[in-house]
Amino acid sequence: MESAPDNRLKVLHVHAHFDDFEFCAAGTFERWRLDRGPLFQGRVLVCTDGRAGHHRHSRLETGTIRLAEQAASAALGNYEFSLLRQRCGEPFAEGCRVVTPELLEALWREIRSFEPDYLICPPLPSDPAAGVHPDHWTVAEAIRRVAYMINVPHAFPDPSGAPDDPNPRWLKTPVILNTYDAYQAGANAFDIAVDVDPCFDLIAAESWCHQSQIREWLPWVGRHSIPVAANLDEWKQTLRTRFQRQARELLLPTDRAWEVFGITAWGTVPTAFQLASDFPGLAEDSGRLDRLEARLLRWS
Ligand SMILES: [Zn+2]
């Protein structure tokens, strides 16, 4: 696709929680980093404070732990990480939240300040029978609602009360892709699949940083078939099983680890050729890319 003026490929991953990135796109980020080196800039934006998801710690303790776990993962993966904040400086609360004007404004500012080529976010549920995580659904809906406004410079007033800029700069709207969502297991679809098997050990190490999730909360809440791993090697076995389960669901080869993405028309509509050229390690299925190209042509 058209590169940024400085030739970097900039990708923004926007999701609800600390740890979502590791289960959706960490391998794809690493493949980009290995392929492009300093010409890849990846940023992870987490939209909630992470305070709700633990059974023993207080809300404040949980939020503090989760923030440190994500920072440790970011150091391993060499990606930028930031926490979405309201105007008052506080992050948005985790759990059962809905789209608000404050959330749309905060996302609008973050996207405009980073100017990504690609924005990756959770999908909207397409099957009314599918389960959902309310925060994932909220982030997906917010991104869809804010997408058109990315290049609308006066969509939200300046927080300082300054007058509207009479000569605003034109801003590129990114291509927006949806991730796989384990909460909608059985109802997931995708357009492109990235072979992240070469990055499996890093994905395991990054997700292992989220100890309070994978060894405490997720086994306790019992919705994810995650046993308590005693060490990193055991966690790798659990993670491998998870990748195999997803591959079976998506009819992909189960001997590799895949991260999958659906293309939306929420933002700029790409061509299949652009996607094939920008994404590393795509699954070889020219029929799928041909079908995707036909849909993208209709959209554009
Ligand atoms: Zn999540």
Short mmCIF file of C-alpha atoms and ligand atoms in Angstrom, two decimals:
data_model
loop_
_atom_site.label_atom_id
_atom_site.label_comp_id
_atom_site.label_asym_id
_atom_site.label_seq_id
_atom_site.Cartn_x
_atom_site.Cartn_y
_atom_site.Cartn_z
CA MET A 1 0.00 0.00 0.00
CA GLU A 2 1.03 3.62 -0.13
CA SER A 3 3.83 3.90 2.41
CA ALA A 4 4.17 6.56 5.05
CA PRO A 5 6.42 9.45 3.93
CA ASP A 6 9.25 8.03 6.00
CA ASN A 7 8.77 4.58 4.46
CA ARG A 8 7.76 2.87 7.68
CA LEU A 9 4.83 0.47 7.90
CA LYS A 10 2.85 1.58 10.94
CA VAL A 11 0.40 -0.81 12.59
CA LEU A 12 -1.86 -0.04 15.54
CA HIS A 13 -3.39 -2.92 17.49
CA VAL A 14 -6.43 -1.73 19.47
CA HIS A 15 -8.07 -4.14 21.87
CA ALA A 16 -9.90 -4.20 25.16
CA HIS A 17 -7.58 -5.90 27.63
CA PHE A 18 -4.04 -6.51 28.73
CA ASP A 19 -3.17 -9.88 27.06
CA ASP A 20 -5.52 -9.67 24.04
CA PHE A 21 -2.64 -8.69 21.76
CA GLU A 22 -0.66 -11.82 22.60
CA PHE A 23 -3.60 -14.04 21.67
CA CYS A 24 -4.41 -12.22 18.41
CA ALA A 25 -1.47 -10.58 16.67
CA ALA A 26 1.84 -10.89 18.55
CA GLY A 27 3.26 -13.32 15.98
CA THR A 28 2.30 -11.11 13.04
CA PHE A 29 3.94 -8.10 14.71
CA GLU A 30 7.12 -10.15 15.18
CA ARG A 31 7.13 -11.32 11.56
CA TRP A 32 6.84 -7.68 10.46
CA ARG A 33 9.66 -6.70 12.83
CA LEU A 34 11.92 -9.47 11.52
CA ASP A 35 11.10 -8.64 7.88
CA ARG A 36 11.26 -4.87 8.06
CA GLY A 37 13.43 -4.03 11.05
CA PRO A 38 13.25 -0.30 11.83
CA LEU A 39 10.84 0.18 8.91
CA PHE A 40 8.13 -1.45 11.01
CA GLN A 41 6.52 0.51 13.85
CA GLY A 42 4.00 -1.47 15.89
CA ARG A 43 1.94 -0.01 18.70
CA VAL A 44 -0.48 -1.77 21.07
CA LEU A 45 -3.30 0.28 22.55
CA VAL A 46 -5.21 -1.24 25.48
CA CYS A 47 -8.65 0.32 26.08
CA THR A 48 -9.51 -0.71 29.66
CA ASP A 49 -7.84 -0.47 33.06
CA GLY A 50 -7.75 -4.24 33.64
CA ARG A 51 -9.09 -3.94 37.18
CA ALA A 52 -12.07 -6.32 36.95
CA GLY A 53 -10.54 -9.65 35.97
CA HIS A 54 -9.25 -11.28 39.13
CA HIS A 55 -10.84 -13.23 41.96
CA ARG A 56 -8.37 -12.57 44.82
CA HIS A 57 -6.68 -9.20 44.23
CA SER A 58 -8.44 -5.89 44.78
CA ARG A 59 -9.39 -3.91 41.70
CA LEU A 60 -6.49 -1.52 42.21
CA GLU A 61 -3.97 -4.34 42.71
CA THR A 62 -5.19 -6.14 39.61
CA GLY A 63 -4.88 -3.01 37.45
CA THR A 64 -1.33 -2.38 38.69
CA ILE A 65 -0.27 -5.99 38.08
CA ARG A 66 -1.81 -6.10 34.60
CA LEU A 67 -0.08 -2.89 33.56
CA ALA A 68 3.31 -4.28 34.64
CA GLU A 69 2.65 -7.58 32.84
CA GLN A 70 1.89 -5.79 29.56
CA ALA A 71 5.01 -3.63 29.93
CA ALA A 72 7.12 -6.79 30.38
CA SER A 73 5.59 -8.31 27.24
CA ALA A 74 6.23 -5.09 25.28
CA ALA A 75 9.90 -5.16 26.32
CA LEU A 76 10.22 -8.74 25.03
CA GLY A 77 8.40 -8.00 21.78
CA ASN A 78 9.95 -4.59 21.09
CA TYR A 79 6.58 -2.98 20.47
CA GLU A 80 5.20 0.31 21.76
CA PHE A 81 2.42 0.03 24.30
CA SER A 82 0.00 2.63 25.61
CA LEU A 83 -3.13 2.63 27.74
CA LEU A 84 -6.13 4.56 26.40
CA ARG A 85 -7.12 7.39 28.74
CA GLN A 86 -10.05 9.71 29.22
CA ARG A 87 -9.61 13.49 29.22
CA CYS A 88 -9.24 13.40 33.01
CA GLY A 89 -6.24 11.07 32.62
CA GLU A 90 -7.94 7.97 34.03
CA PRO A 91 -8.17 4.83 31.87
CA PHE A 92 -11.57 3.45 30.92
CA ALA A 93 -13.06 0.89 33.33
CA GLU A 94 -13.01 -2.78 32.43
CA GLY A 95 -16.14 -4.87 32.30
CA CYS A 96 -19.58 -4.56 30.74
CA ARG A 97 -19.00 -1.07 29.32
CA VAL A 98 -20.68 0.53 26.35
CA VAL A 99 -19.59 2.93 23.63
CA THR A 100 -19.58 6.51 24.92
CA PRO A 101 -18.62 9.83 23.30
CA GLU A 102 -15.55 9.91 25.59
CA LEU A 103 -14.39 6.53 24.29
CA LEU A 104 -14.87 7.60 20.66
CA GLU A 105 -12.98 10.84 21.25
CA ALA A 106 -10.06 9.10 22.98
CA LEU A 107 -9.75 6.56 20.16
CA TRP A 108 -10.00 9.31 17.54
CA ARG A 109 -7.11 11.21 19.16
CA GLU A 110 -4.90 8.12 19.50
CA ILE A 111 -5.45 7.00 15.90
CA ARG A 112 -4.89 10.49 14.50
CA SER A 113 -1.69 10.98 16.50
CA PHE A 114 -0.17 7.66 15.36
CA GLU A 115 -1.44 7.68 11.74
CA PRO A 116 -1.28 3.92 11.20
CA ASP A 117 -1.29 2.23 7.79
CA TYR A 118 -3.16 -0.70 9.33
CA LEU A 119 -5.42 -0.78 12.39
CA ILE A 120 -6.19 -4.18 13.93
CA CYS A 121 -9.15 -4.56 16.32
CA PRO A 122 -11.63 -7.22 17.50
CA PRO A 123 -14.55 -8.24 15.28
CA LEU A 124 -18.21 -7.46 15.72
CA PRO A 125 -20.35 -10.55 16.33
CA SER A 126 -22.02 -11.58 13.08
CA ASP A 127 -23.94 -14.52 14.53
CA PRO A 128 -26.58 -13.65 17.15
CA ALA A 129 -26.01 -17.05 18.76
CA ALA A 130 -22.29 -16.42 19.24
CA GLY A 131 -20.97 -15.62 22.69
CA VAL A 132 -19.24 -12.28 23.20
CA HIS A 133 -17.01 -10.51 25.67
CA PRO A 134 -18.73 -7.16 26.27
CA ASP A 135 -15.47 -5.18 26.24
CA HIS A 136 -14.35 -6.77 22.96
CA TRP A 137 -17.71 -5.93 21.40
CA THR A 138 -17.51 -2.35 22.71
CA VAL A 139 -14.05 -1.78 21.23
CA ALA A 140 -15.10 -3.27 17.87
CA GLU A 141 -18.19 -1.09 17.70
CA ALA A 142 -16.28 2.02 18.77
CA ILE A 143 -13.63 1.53 16.07
CA ARG A 144 -16.31 1.05 13.44
CA ARG A 145 -18.13 4.18 14.61
CA VAL A 146 -15.01 6.32 14.77
CA ALA A 147 -13.45 5.08 11.50
CA TYR A 148 -15.09 7.61 9.22
CA MET A 149 -14.22 10.43 11.64
CA ILE A 150 -10.46 9.77 11.56
CA ASN A 151 -9.98 12.32 8.76
CA VAL A 152 -12.61 14.72 10.13
CA PRO A 153 -10.39 17.25 11.94
CA HIS A 154 -13.13 19.08 13.82
CA ALA A 155 -15.02 15.99 14.98
CA PHE A 156 -14.16 16.77 18.61
CA PRO A 157 -13.28 20.18 20.08
CA ASP A 158 -9.78 20.87 21.34
CA PRO A 159 -9.68 20.01 25.08
CA SER A 160 -7.91 23.31 25.82
CA GLY A 161 -10.77 25.28 24.29
CA ALA A 162 -8.54 26.51 21.45
CA PRO A 163 -10.38 27.56 18.28
CA ASP A 164 -10.70 25.03 15.46
CA ASP A 165 -7.67 24.87 13.16
CA PRO A 166 -8.64 26.71 9.94
CA ASN A 167 -6.02 24.79 7.90
CA PRO A 168 -6.06 21.21 9.18
CA ARG A 169 -3.77 18.61 7.67
CA TRP A 170 -5.30 15.78 5.61
CA LEU A 171 -4.90 12.51 7.49
CA LYS A 172 -4.78 9.05 5.93
CA THR A 173 -7.46 6.61 7.12
CA PRO A 174 -5.96 3.17 7.83
CA VAL A 175 -7.00 -0.20 6.48
CA ILE A 176 -8.95 -1.77 9.37
CA LEU A 177 -8.78 -5.49 10.05
CA ASN A 178 -10.53 -7.70 12.58
CA THR A 179 -8.80 -10.32 14.71
CA TYR A 180 -9.89 -13.81 15.66
CA ASP A 181 -11.98 -13.70 18.86
CA ALA A 182 -11.94 -16.74 21.15
CA TYR A 183 -15.14 -15.51 22.84
CA GLN A 184 -16.93 -16.06 19.51
CA ALA A 185 -15.41 -19.49 18.97
CA GLY A 186 -17.34 -21.36 16.30
CA ALA A 187 -18.49 -18.14 14.62
CA ASN A 188 -15.12 -16.79 13.49
CA ALA A 189 -14.26 -16.07 9.87
CA PHE A 190 -11.13 -14.69 8.21
CA ASP A 191 -9.70 -13.44 4.94
CA ILE A 192 -5.96 -13.80 5.45
CA ALA A 193 -3.93 -16.16 7.64
CA VAL A 194 -0.37 -15.40 8.76
CA ASP A 195 1.96 -18.30 9.52
CA VAL A 196 3.34 -17.34 12.92
CA ASP A 197 4.95 -20.69 13.66
CA PRO A 198 8.48 -19.19 13.37
CA CYS A 199 7.51 -16.81 16.21
CA PHE A 200 5.83 -19.39 18.45
CA ASP A 201 8.46 -19.21 21.21
CA LEU A 202 8.19 -15.41 21.41
CA ILE A 203 4.37 -15.55 21.51
CA ALA A 204 4.70 -18.04 24.36
CA ALA A 205 7.20 -15.84 26.20
CA GLU A 206 5.10 -12.69 25.75
CA SER A 207 1.88 -14.36 26.87
CA TRP A 208 3.78 -15.99 29.79
CA CYS A 209 4.35 -12.42 31.07
CA HIS A 210 0.61 -12.31 31.87
CA GLN A 211 0.96 -14.59 34.87
CA SER A 212 -2.05 -13.18 36.70
CA GLN A 213 -4.17 -14.05 33.67
CA ILE A 214 -2.92 -17.38 32.37
CA ARG A 215 -2.01 -19.01 35.70
CA GLU A 216 -4.64 -17.44 37.96
CA TRP A 217 -7.65 -15.72 36.44
CA LEU A 218 -8.30 -17.67 33.21
CA PRO A 219 -8.10 -21.14 34.87
CA TRP A 220 -10.30 -19.84 37.73
CA VAL A 221 -13.00 -18.28 35.58
CA GLY A 222 -13.08 -21.53 33.60
CA ARG A 223 -14.28 -20.34 30.23
CA HIS A 224 -11.12 -20.94 28.24
CA SER A 225 -10.05 -24.55 28.88
CA ILE A 226 -6.74 -23.28 30.24
CA PRO A 227 -5.08 -25.49 32.89
CA VAL A 228 -2.59 -23.99 35.33
CA ALA A 229 0.87 -24.28 33.73
CA ALA A 230 3.71 -24.96 36.16
CA ASN A 231 6.38 -23.50 33.89
CA LEU A 232 6.98 -22.01 30.45
CA ASP A 233 7.34 -25.42 28.79
CA GLU A 234 3.93 -26.50 30.06
CA TRP A 235 2.48 -23.18 28.92
CA LYS A 236 3.88 -23.80 25.43
CA GLN A 237 1.97 -27.09 25.30
CA THR A 238 -1.25 -25.31 26.31
CA LEU A 239 -0.64 -22.57 23.73
CA ARG A 240 0.09 -25.14 20.99
CA THR A 241 -3.19 -26.90 21.78
CA ARG A 242 -4.98 -23.57 21.56
CA PHE A 243 -3.49 -22.82 18.13
CA GLN A 244 -4.45 -26.32 16.95
CA ARG A 245 -8.03 -25.84 18.15
CA GLN A 246 -8.31 -22.54 16.27
CA ALA A 247 -6.81 -24.06 13.12
CA ARG A 248 -9.36 -26.91 13.21
CA GLU A 249 -12.18 -24.38 13.60
CA LEU A 250 -10.89 -22.32 10.67
CA LEU A 251 -9.99 -25.32 8.45
CA LEU A 252 -6.31 -24.40 8.39
CA PRO A 253 -3.41 -26.87 8.65
CA THR A 254 -3.07 -27.84 12.30
CA ASP A 255 0.71 -28.41 12.14
CA ARG A 256 1.37 -24.65 12.08
CA ALA A 257 0.37 -21.73 14.31
CA TRP A 258 -1.78 -19.14 12.50
CA GLU A 259 -3.05 -15.66 13.25
CA VAL A 260 -6.02 -14.70 11.10
CA PHE A 261 -7.58 -11.40 10.10
CA GLY A 262 -10.77 -10.27 8.40
CA ILE A 263 -10.71 -7.23 6.12
CA THR A 264 -13.33 -4.54 6.67
CA ALA A 265 -14.50 -1.56 4.65
CA TRP A 266 -14.65 0.54 7.83
CA GLY A 267 -11.55 2.45 6.72
CA THR A 268 -9.54 2.48 3.52
CA VAL A 269 -10.29 -0.53 1.33
CA PRO A 270 -7.05 -2.22 0.26
CA THR A 271 -6.40 -4.47 -2.72
CA ALA A 272 -5.56 -8.13 -2.25
CA PHE A 273 -2.22 -7.39 -3.91
CA GLN A 274 -1.44 -4.73 -1.27
CA LEU A 275 -2.29 -7.16 1.52
CA ALA A 276 -0.20 -9.92 -0.02
CA SER A 277 2.71 -7.53 -0.35
CA ASP A 278 2.41 -5.96 3.12
CA PHE A 279 1.63 -9.05 5.24
CA PRO A 280 4.46 -11.52 5.86
CA GLY A 281 3.97 -15.28 5.76
CA LEU A 282 0.47 -15.46 4.30
CA ALA A 283 -1.07 -18.90 3.87
CA GLU A 284 -0.80 -19.99 0.24
CA ASP A 285 -4.37 -20.17 -1.01
CA SER A 286 -4.73 -18.14 -4.18
CA GLY A 287 -8.43 -19.02 -4.39
CA ARG A 288 -9.05 -17.27 -1.09
CA LEU A 289 -7.14 -14.16 -2.23
CA ASP A 290 -9.07 -14.13 -5.54
CA ARG A 291 -12.39 -14.24 -3.68
CA LEU A 292 -11.17 -11.50 -1.36
CA GLU A 293 -10.07 -9.35 -4.31
CA ALA A 294 -13.54 -9.63 -5.87
CA ARG A 295 -15.14 -8.44 -2.63
CA LEU A 296 -12.66 -5.60 -2.17
CA LEU A 297 -13.30 -4.41 -5.72
CA ARG A 298 -17.04 -4.28 -5.01
CA TRP A 299 -16.38 -2.25 -1.86
CA SER A 300 -14.04 0.21 -3.50
ZN ZN B 1 -9.92 -9.50 26.10
#
